[in-house]
Amino acid sequence: MYRYEDLREVHLELTTRCNAACPQCPRNLSGGPVNPALPLSELTLEDVRAIFPGELVARLRKIYACGNYGDPMVARDTLPIFEHLRSQSAGLELGMFTNGSGRTPSFWADLAKVVTYVRFSIDGLEDTNHLYRRGTQWARIVEAATAFIAAGGRAEWDFIVFKHNEHQVDEARELAQKLGFERFFLKKTSRFFAAGNVSGRRVLDRDGAPAYMIEEPTGDRFKNPAVVRLTQLGRFTDYQAETEIACKAVQHSRLYVSAEGLVFPCCWTGALYPPGRPAGTAQIWDLVRRLPEGKASLDARTTPIRDIVEGPFFQTLVPEGWPKRSVADGRLEPCIRACGGTDTHAAQYGASLL
Ligand code: SF4
Ligand code: SF4
């Protein structure tokens, strides 16, 4: 893997908390009860100061707040953290991904002064967005985006296409333009494939009762082309054994810091708590348990980030899996899924429609 001096990008999870409950997000069970395996954790300004030495921030080209389990908007110290990072590097690209349904207009206006962009995840219009972004309120999203844009912020819109919103793509694009968004992306989801190549998912209420179904889009132009290719393959186990792994963390000189302060090469290896703990997660836990202090060996609040990157998880345990020829033999399933030759993740995005 890369060395500490090579680092140029950081993906940051500020919190595992969220105001929403999206049915395909692992922080909850199908949009219903909160995932019982998930620790509620959050990085403070003090944590960020301790984790990222000034010399590291100064040479980074990009830090973006997103994460596996939470929305950075809801973290207590989001704004002071971005202000601190900006004070360390005037040219650093700072980004945030959010559902946008929260905080005050003044928060968004202040944020606009320090970040490079905010990517709002808005999957439809007023009558449909909440079917996936459960718990969000349309008026608050519009208020947030309007305040951010009015203060000079660069707003971008991600629209995950489902059957229930595919008829609204053009109207949403027009609204994005009217509100002053600078970019508008359709996201061709791969999550139905990741869930076992199903075409729909039952959404649950907070008490676990079935509520309704969400389904993949019907239009061919909204289907993920890499998923289409994978579904046409013969045996998936052959693909898992044979595909070349091109590590995105290495390609972008990037690492991931979780809301627990744990450092991983990427969010895929850092996904420790998905519901049901699938096989790939069990593989990562097996590697973590081989570290001298287990999970604590990856905690950048107590161990210098340089030592973690130069340590066994990054330099031997993860890379050793890449040349293996089967998952059973130690080829890491998250690496195949995220960085194999048929890239369902990258294929989610096309060019901006604005
Ligand atoms: S907004 Fe993001 S963090 Fe929150 S439930 Fe949805 S996908 Fe998960
Ligand atoms: S999933 Fe594996 S191969 Fe892909 S970026 Fe992460 S460590 Fe690298």
Short mmCIF file of C-alpha atoms and ligand atoms in Angstrom, two decimals:
data_model
loop_
_atom_site.label_atom_id
_atom_site.label_comp_id
_atom_site.label_asym_id
_atom_site.label_seq_id
_atom_site.Cartn_x
_atom_site.Cartn_y
_atom_site.Cartn_z
CA MET A 1 0.00 0.00 0.00
CA TYR A 2 1.03 3.67 -0.07
CA ARG A 3 3.23 5.23 2.60
CA TYR A 4 2.20 7.96 5.03
CA GLU A 5 4.06 10.62 3.02
CA ASP A 6 1.98 9.74 -0.06
CA LEU A 7 -1.39 10.64 1.49
CA ARG A 8 -3.38 13.24 -0.46
CA GLU A 9 -7.08 12.61 0.27
CA VAL A 10 -9.20 11.83 3.31
CA HIS A 11 -12.77 10.54 3.51
CA LEU A 12 -14.11 11.51 6.92
CA GLU A 13 -17.09 10.15 8.82
CA LEU A 14 -17.95 12.79 11.42
CA THR A 15 -20.79 10.91 13.08
CA THR A 16 -22.87 7.75 12.99
CA ARG A 17 -25.99 9.76 13.85
CA CYS A 18 -28.59 10.80 11.32
CA ASN A 19 -31.99 12.47 11.21
CA ALA A 20 -33.07 10.19 8.37
CA ALA A 21 -33.59 6.47 7.86
CA CYS A 22 -32.86 5.48 4.28
CA PRO A 23 -33.93 1.89 3.56
CA GLN A 24 -30.63 0.86 1.94
CA CYS A 25 -28.39 2.56 4.52
CA PRO A 26 -26.74 0.21 7.02
CA ARG A 27 -27.39 2.55 9.97
CA ASN A 28 -30.91 1.13 10.14
CA LEU A 29 -32.82 -2.02 9.27
CA SER A 30 -34.59 -1.37 5.94
CA GLY A 31 -35.54 2.17 6.92
CA GLY A 32 -36.95 0.99 10.25
CA PRO A 33 -35.26 0.31 13.61
CA VAL A 34 -31.73 1.61 14.14
CA ASN A 35 -29.11 -1.08 13.46
CA PRO A 36 -28.55 -2.56 16.94
CA ALA A 37 -24.88 -3.35 16.19
CA LEU A 38 -24.03 0.28 15.46
CA PRO A 39 -22.08 2.27 18.05
CA LEU A 40 -23.28 5.87 18.25
CA SER A 41 -20.08 7.80 17.90
CA GLU A 42 -18.94 11.19 16.72
CA LEU A 43 -15.71 13.09 16.16
CA THR A 44 -15.28 16.38 18.02
CA LEU A 45 -13.13 19.31 17.01
CA GLU A 46 -10.58 18.14 19.59
CA ASP A 47 -10.55 14.67 17.98
CA VAL A 48 -9.95 16.13 14.53
CA ARG A 49 -7.15 18.33 15.85
CA ALA A 50 -5.54 15.30 17.47
CA ILE A 51 -5.99 12.96 14.49
CA PHE A 52 -4.75 15.24 11.71
CA PRO A 53 -1.40 16.92 12.30
CA GLY A 54 -0.99 20.29 10.59
CA GLU A 55 1.74 19.00 8.29
CA LEU A 56 -0.66 16.35 6.96
CA VAL A 57 -3.57 18.74 6.37
CA ALA A 58 -1.23 21.18 4.64
CA ARG A 59 -0.26 18.66 1.97
CA LEU A 60 -3.68 17.12 1.38
CA ARG A 61 -5.60 18.06 -1.75
CA LYS A 62 -9.03 16.93 -0.54
CA ILE A 63 -11.04 16.11 2.58
CA TYR A 64 -14.69 15.20 2.23
CA ALA A 65 -17.17 14.39 4.97
CA CYS A 66 -19.54 11.56 4.12
CA GLY A 67 -19.29 8.20 5.90
CA ASN A 68 -20.91 4.81 6.17
CA TYR A 69 -23.49 5.38 8.90
CA GLY A 70 -24.22 9.04 9.60
CA ASP A 71 -24.88 12.43 8.08
CA PRO A 72 -22.11 14.99 8.75
CA MET A 73 -24.72 17.75 8.99
CA VAL A 74 -25.90 16.47 12.37
CA ALA A 75 -22.51 16.30 14.09
CA ARG A 76 -22.12 18.91 16.83
CA ASP A 77 -18.77 20.25 15.61
CA THR A 78 -19.22 20.11 11.84
CA LEU A 79 -18.80 23.82 11.28
CA PRO A 80 -15.84 24.36 13.66
CA ILE A 81 -14.15 21.28 12.18
CA PHE A 82 -14.42 22.65 8.65
CA GLU A 83 -13.30 26.09 9.87
CA HIS A 84 -10.30 24.52 11.54
CA LEU A 85 -9.35 22.54 8.43
CA ARG A 86 -9.74 25.63 6.26
CA SER A 87 -7.49 27.60 8.62
CA GLN A 88 -4.81 24.95 8.06
CA SER A 89 -4.95 25.07 4.27
CA ALA A 90 -6.51 27.77 2.09
CA GLY A 91 -6.39 25.64 -1.06
CA LEU A 92 -7.71 22.37 0.37
CA GLU A 93 -10.83 20.99 -1.33
CA LEU A 94 -13.43 20.56 1.42
CA GLY A 95 -16.66 18.75 0.64
CA MET A 96 -19.70 17.48 2.50
CA PHE A 97 -22.41 14.97 1.55
CA THR A 98 -25.77 15.36 3.26
CA ASN A 99 -29.52 14.85 3.08
CA GLY A 100 -29.79 18.58 3.85
CA SER A 101 -32.86 18.35 6.06
CA GLY A 102 -31.68 20.15 9.15
CA ARG A 103 -29.69 22.93 10.78
CA THR A 104 -30.47 26.63 10.44
CA PRO A 105 -30.06 28.91 7.44
CA SER A 106 -27.20 30.66 9.25
CA PHE A 107 -25.38 27.30 9.62
CA TRP A 108 -25.59 26.79 5.87
CA ALA A 109 -24.52 30.35 5.15
CA ASP A 110 -21.50 29.98 7.45
CA LEU A 111 -20.65 26.62 5.92
CA ALA A 112 -20.70 28.19 2.45
CA LYS A 113 -17.81 30.40 3.49
CA VAL A 114 -15.46 27.52 4.34
CA VAL A 115 -16.28 24.46 2.23
CA THR A 116 -15.65 24.04 -1.48
CA TYR A 117 -18.96 22.30 -2.14
CA VAL A 118 -21.90 20.52 -0.54
CA ARG A 119 -23.46 17.55 -2.31
CA PHE A 120 -27.15 17.31 -1.37
CA SER A 121 -28.69 13.84 -1.67
CA ILE A 122 -32.23 14.55 -2.88
CA ASP A 123 -33.90 11.55 -4.47
CA GLY A 124 -36.95 13.05 -6.08
CA LEU A 125 -39.26 15.99 -5.45
CA GLU A 126 -41.52 17.08 -2.61
CA ASP A 127 -43.90 14.12 -3.04
CA THR A 128 -41.23 11.40 -3.43
CA ASN A 129 -37.89 12.31 -1.79
CA HIS A 130 -39.03 11.12 1.64
CA LEU A 131 -39.83 7.63 0.30
CA TYR A 132 -36.10 6.92 0.34
CA ARG A 133 -34.83 9.79 2.53
CA ARG A 134 -37.25 8.75 5.26
CA GLY A 135 -37.67 11.34 7.99
CA THR A 136 -36.50 14.29 5.91
CA GLN A 137 -38.63 17.36 5.25
CA TRP A 138 -38.73 18.94 1.83
CA ALA A 139 -39.17 22.52 3.09
CA ARG A 140 -36.08 22.24 5.28
CA ILE A 141 -33.97 20.88 2.42
CA VAL A 142 -34.99 23.73 0.12
CA GLU A 143 -34.34 26.21 2.94
CA ALA A 144 -30.86 24.77 3.56
CA ALA A 145 -29.85 24.67 -0.09
CA THR A 146 -31.22 28.18 -0.67
CA ALA A 147 -29.29 29.62 2.28
CA PHE A 148 -26.10 27.82 1.24
CA ILE A 149 -26.35 29.00 -2.37
CA ALA A 150 -27.32 32.57 -1.41
CA ALA A 151 -24.16 32.78 0.71
CA GLY A 152 -22.03 31.84 -2.28
CA GLY A 153 -21.77 28.08 -1.70
CA ARG A 154 -21.34 25.61 -4.54
CA ALA A 155 -24.26 23.20 -4.27
CA GLU A 156 -24.47 19.89 -6.09
CA TRP A 157 -27.46 17.53 -6.29
CA ASP A 158 -27.31 13.72 -6.25
CA PHE A 159 -30.53 12.02 -7.36
CA ILE A 160 -30.75 8.24 -6.80
CA VAL A 161 -33.16 6.92 -9.39
CA PHE A 162 -35.89 4.50 -8.30
CA LYS A 163 -39.11 3.34 -9.90
CA HIS A 164 -41.03 5.82 -7.75
CA ASN A 165 -39.07 8.89 -8.92
CA GLU A 166 -37.76 8.09 -12.41
CA HIS A 167 -40.54 10.18 -13.99
CA GLN A 168 -39.28 13.25 -12.10
CA VAL A 169 -35.70 13.41 -13.32
CA ASP A 170 -36.24 16.23 -15.81
CA GLU A 171 -38.36 18.25 -13.41
CA ALA A 172 -35.77 17.86 -10.64
CA ARG A 173 -33.01 18.96 -12.97
CA GLU A 174 -35.01 22.08 -13.84
CA LEU A 175 -35.59 22.79 -10.16
CA ALA A 176 -31.88 22.34 -9.44
CA GLN A 177 -31.10 24.93 -12.08
CA LYS A 178 -33.74 27.32 -10.77
CA LEU A 179 -32.44 27.07 -7.19
CA GLY A 180 -28.87 27.72 -8.32
CA PHE A 181 -27.29 24.27 -7.99
CA GLU A 182 -24.13 24.06 -10.07
CA ARG A 183 -24.21 20.33 -10.76
CA PHE A 184 -26.89 17.67 -10.97
CA PHE A 185 -26.00 13.98 -10.99
CA LEU A 186 -28.17 10.96 -11.55
CA LYS A 187 -27.08 8.07 -9.37
CA LYS A 188 -27.69 4.63 -10.86
CA THR A 189 -27.81 2.60 -7.70
CA SER A 190 -25.98 -0.70 -7.32
CA ARG A 191 -27.53 -1.49 -3.96
CA PHE A 192 -30.23 -3.81 -5.22
CA PHE A 193 -27.43 -5.89 -6.75
CA ALA A 194 -25.36 -5.73 -3.55
CA ALA A 195 -28.40 -7.01 -1.65
CA GLY A 196 -28.46 -10.17 -3.76
CA ASN A 197 -29.51 -8.99 -7.21
CA VAL A 198 -33.09 -8.27 -6.21
CA SER A 199 -35.31 -5.69 -7.90
CA GLY A 200 -37.09 -4.42 -4.80
CA ARG A 201 -36.81 -4.02 -1.07
CA ARG A 202 -39.44 -3.99 1.63
CA VAL A 203 -39.25 -0.84 3.76
CA LEU A 204 -39.95 -1.13 7.49
CA ASP A 205 -41.46 1.31 9.95
CA ARG A 206 -39.64 2.19 13.19
CA ASP A 207 -41.42 -0.64 14.98
CA GLY A 208 -40.30 -3.13 12.33
CA ALA A 209 -43.68 -3.47 10.60
CA PRO A 210 -43.69 -3.63 6.78
CA ALA A 211 -44.53 -0.23 5.26
CA TYR A 212 -44.06 -0.31 1.47
CA MET A 213 -41.66 -1.41 -1.26
CA ILE A 214 -38.97 0.53 -3.07
CA GLU A 215 -37.98 -0.79 -6.48
CA GLU A 216 -35.22 -0.26 -8.98
CA PRO A 217 -36.00 1.98 -11.96
CA THR A 218 -37.51 0.47 -15.08
CA GLY A 219 -35.87 2.76 -17.64
CA ASP A 220 -32.72 1.29 -19.21
CA ARG A 221 -30.97 4.66 -19.06
CA PHE A 222 -31.25 4.59 -15.26
CA LYS A 223 -29.78 1.11 -14.81
CA ASN A 224 -26.23 0.73 -13.53
CA PRO A 225 -24.26 -0.54 -16.57
CA ALA A 226 -21.70 -2.40 -14.46
CA VAL A 227 -24.49 -4.22 -12.62
CA VAL A 228 -26.01 -5.16 -15.98
CA ARG A 229 -22.63 -6.61 -17.05
CA LEU A 230 -22.21 -8.54 -13.80
CA THR A 231 -25.67 -10.06 -14.05
CA GLN A 232 -24.75 -11.35 -17.51
CA LEU A 233 -21.69 -13.18 -16.23
CA GLY A 234 -21.66 -16.92 -15.86
CA ARG A 235 -20.52 -17.82 -12.37
CA PHE A 236 -20.02 -14.94 -9.94
CA THR A 237 -17.44 -16.98 -8.01
CA ASP A 238 -15.29 -17.10 -11.16
CA TYR A 239 -15.46 -13.31 -11.34
CA GLN A 240 -14.52 -13.05 -7.67
CA ALA A 241 -11.48 -15.25 -8.26
CA GLU A 242 -10.28 -13.77 -11.52
CA THR A 243 -11.02 -10.06 -11.57
CA GLU A 244 -8.07 -7.74 -11.13
CA ILE A 245 -8.25 -5.59 -8.02
CA ALA A 246 -7.20 -1.97 -8.56
CA CYS A 247 -7.15 -0.39 -5.10
CA LYS A 248 -8.89 2.99 -5.19
CA ALA A 249 -7.25 4.00 -1.91
CA VAL A 250 -3.86 3.55 -3.56
CA GLN A 251 -4.94 5.20 -6.82
CA HIS A 252 -6.13 8.32 -4.99
CA SER A 253 -3.62 8.17 -2.08
CA ARG A 254 -6.69 8.26 0.15
CA LEU A 255 -7.71 6.93 3.54
CA TYR A 256 -10.89 6.78 5.59
CA VAL A 257 -11.38 7.90 9.17
CA SER A 258 -14.53 6.65 10.87
CA ALA A 259 -16.63 8.41 13.51
CA GLU A 260 -14.90 6.17 16.06
CA GLY A 261 -11.57 7.64 14.98
CA LEU A 262 -10.59 4.36 13.30
CA VAL A 263 -8.38 4.57 10.23
CA PHE A 264 -8.91 2.30 7.22
CA PRO A 265 -7.82 2.50 3.60
CA CYS A 266 -11.42 3.13 2.54
CA CYS A 267 -15.03 3.16 3.69
CA TRP A 268 -15.53 -0.35 2.27
CA THR A 269 -12.94 -1.92 4.56
CA GLY A 270 -14.13 0.43 7.32
CA ALA A 271 -17.71 -0.85 7.24
CA LEU A 272 -17.57 -2.84 10.47
CA TYR A 273 -21.25 -2.84 11.41
CA PRO A 274 -23.58 -3.65 8.51
CA PRO A 275 -26.73 -5.47 9.65
CA GLY A 276 -26.29 -9.23 9.59
CA ARG A 277 -22.49 -8.90 9.37
CA PRO A 278 -22.03 -10.30 5.84
CA ALA A 279 -19.05 -12.45 4.85
CA GLY A 280 -16.89 -9.53 3.71
CA THR A 281 -17.30 -7.79 7.06
CA ALA A 282 -16.34 -10.97 8.88
CA GLN A 283 -13.13 -11.03 6.83
CA ILE A 284 -12.26 -7.49 7.93
CA TRP A 285 -12.97 -8.32 11.57
CA ASP A 286 -10.63 -11.32 11.25
CA LEU A 287 -7.87 -8.96 10.12
CA VAL A 288 -8.63 -6.46 12.88
CA ARG A 289 -8.40 -9.20 15.49
CA ARG A 290 -4.89 -10.02 14.27
CA LEU A 291 -3.64 -6.55 15.28
CA PRO A 292 -1.77 -6.25 18.60
CA GLU A 293 -4.62 -4.34 20.26
CA GLY A 294 -7.41 -5.26 17.87
CA LYS A 295 -9.64 -2.35 16.90
CA ALA A 296 -7.73 -0.01 19.22
CA SER A 297 -4.65 -0.41 17.01
CA LEU A 298 -6.51 1.57 14.32
CA ASP A 299 -7.71 4.36 16.63
CA ALA A 300 -6.10 7.62 15.51
CA ARG A 301 -7.25 9.40 18.66
CA THR A 302 -4.69 7.40 20.60
CA THR A 303 -2.18 6.23 17.98
CA PRO A 304 -0.52 8.62 15.51
CA ILE A 305 -2.10 8.27 12.08
CA ARG A 306 1.40 7.81 10.63
CA ASP A 307 1.92 4.67 12.75
CA ILE A 308 -1.42 3.24 11.68
CA VAL A 309 -0.72 3.78 7.97
CA GLU A 310 2.78 2.33 8.32
CA GLY A 311 1.45 -0.56 10.43
CA PRO A 312 0.40 -4.10 9.54
CA PHE A 313 -3.24 -3.47 8.62
CA PHE A 314 -2.31 -1.16 5.74
CA GLN A 315 1.06 -2.59 4.77
CA THR A 316 0.44 -6.34 4.92
CA LEU A 317 -2.96 -7.62 6.06
CA VAL A 318 -5.13 -5.88 3.42
CA PRO A 319 -2.71 -6.02 0.45
CA GLU A 320 -1.97 -9.71 1.11
CA GLY A 321 -5.57 -10.48 0.19
CA TRP A 322 -5.40 -9.00 -3.30
CA PRO A 323 -3.42 -11.76 -5.11
CA LYS A 324 -5.43 -14.59 -3.53
CA ARG A 325 -7.72 -16.49 -5.87
CA SER A 326 -10.86 -17.03 -3.79
CA VAL A 327 -12.74 -15.40 -0.95
CA ALA A 328 -12.34 -18.63 1.00
CA ASP A 329 -8.58 -18.30 0.60
CA GLY A 330 -8.55 -14.72 1.91
CA ARG A 331 -9.34 -12.57 -1.12
CA LEU A 332 -11.20 -9.71 0.52
CA GLU A 333 -14.80 -9.48 -0.61
CA PRO A 334 -14.99 -5.68 -0.08
CA CYS A 335 -11.94 -5.27 -2.33
CA ILE A 336 -13.53 -7.39 -5.08
CA ARG A 337 -16.81 -5.52 -4.75
CA ALA A 338 -15.39 -1.99 -4.64
CA CYS A 339 -12.26 -2.29 -6.75
CA GLY A 340 -12.75 -5.28 -9.06
CA GLY A 341 -12.68 -4.90 -12.83
CA THR A 342 -16.43 -4.39 -13.16
CA ASP A 343 -16.86 -1.28 -11.07
CA THR A 344 -20.48 -0.97 -9.94
CA HIS A 345 -19.58 1.93 -7.67
CA ALA A 346 -18.02 4.18 -10.31
CA ALA A 347 -20.75 3.21 -12.78
CA GLN A 348 -23.36 4.85 -10.53
CA TYR A 349 -22.32 8.28 -11.81
CA GLY A 350 -22.29 9.94 -15.19
CA ALA A 351 -21.52 13.52 -16.11
CA SER A 352 -23.41 16.34 -14.47
CA LEU A 353 -26.64 17.17 -16.28
CA LEU A 354 -26.17 20.88 -15.51
S1 SF4 B 1 -29.09 10.30 5.03
FE1 SF4 B 1 -27.21 9.12 4.76
S2 SF4 B 1 -26.59 8.46 6.83
FE2 SF4 B 1 -28.71 9.15 6.94
S3 SF4 B 1 -29.91 7.28 6.75
FE3 SF4 B 1 -29.71 8.20 4.69
S4 SF4 B 1 -27.89 7.25 3.75
FE4 SF4 B 1 -27.83 6.83 6.00
S1 SF4 B 2 -11.85 -2.03 -0.94
FE1 SF4 B 2 -9.77 -2.92 -0.85
S2 SF4 B 2 -8.92 -2.58 -2.87
FE2 SF4 B 2 -10.69 -1.18 -2.66
S3 SF4 B 2 -9.90 0.75 -1.86
FE3 SF4 B 2 -10.45 -0.48 -0.11
S4 SF4 B 2 -8.57 -1.57 0.45
FE4 SF4 B 2 -8.30 -0.83 -1.61
#
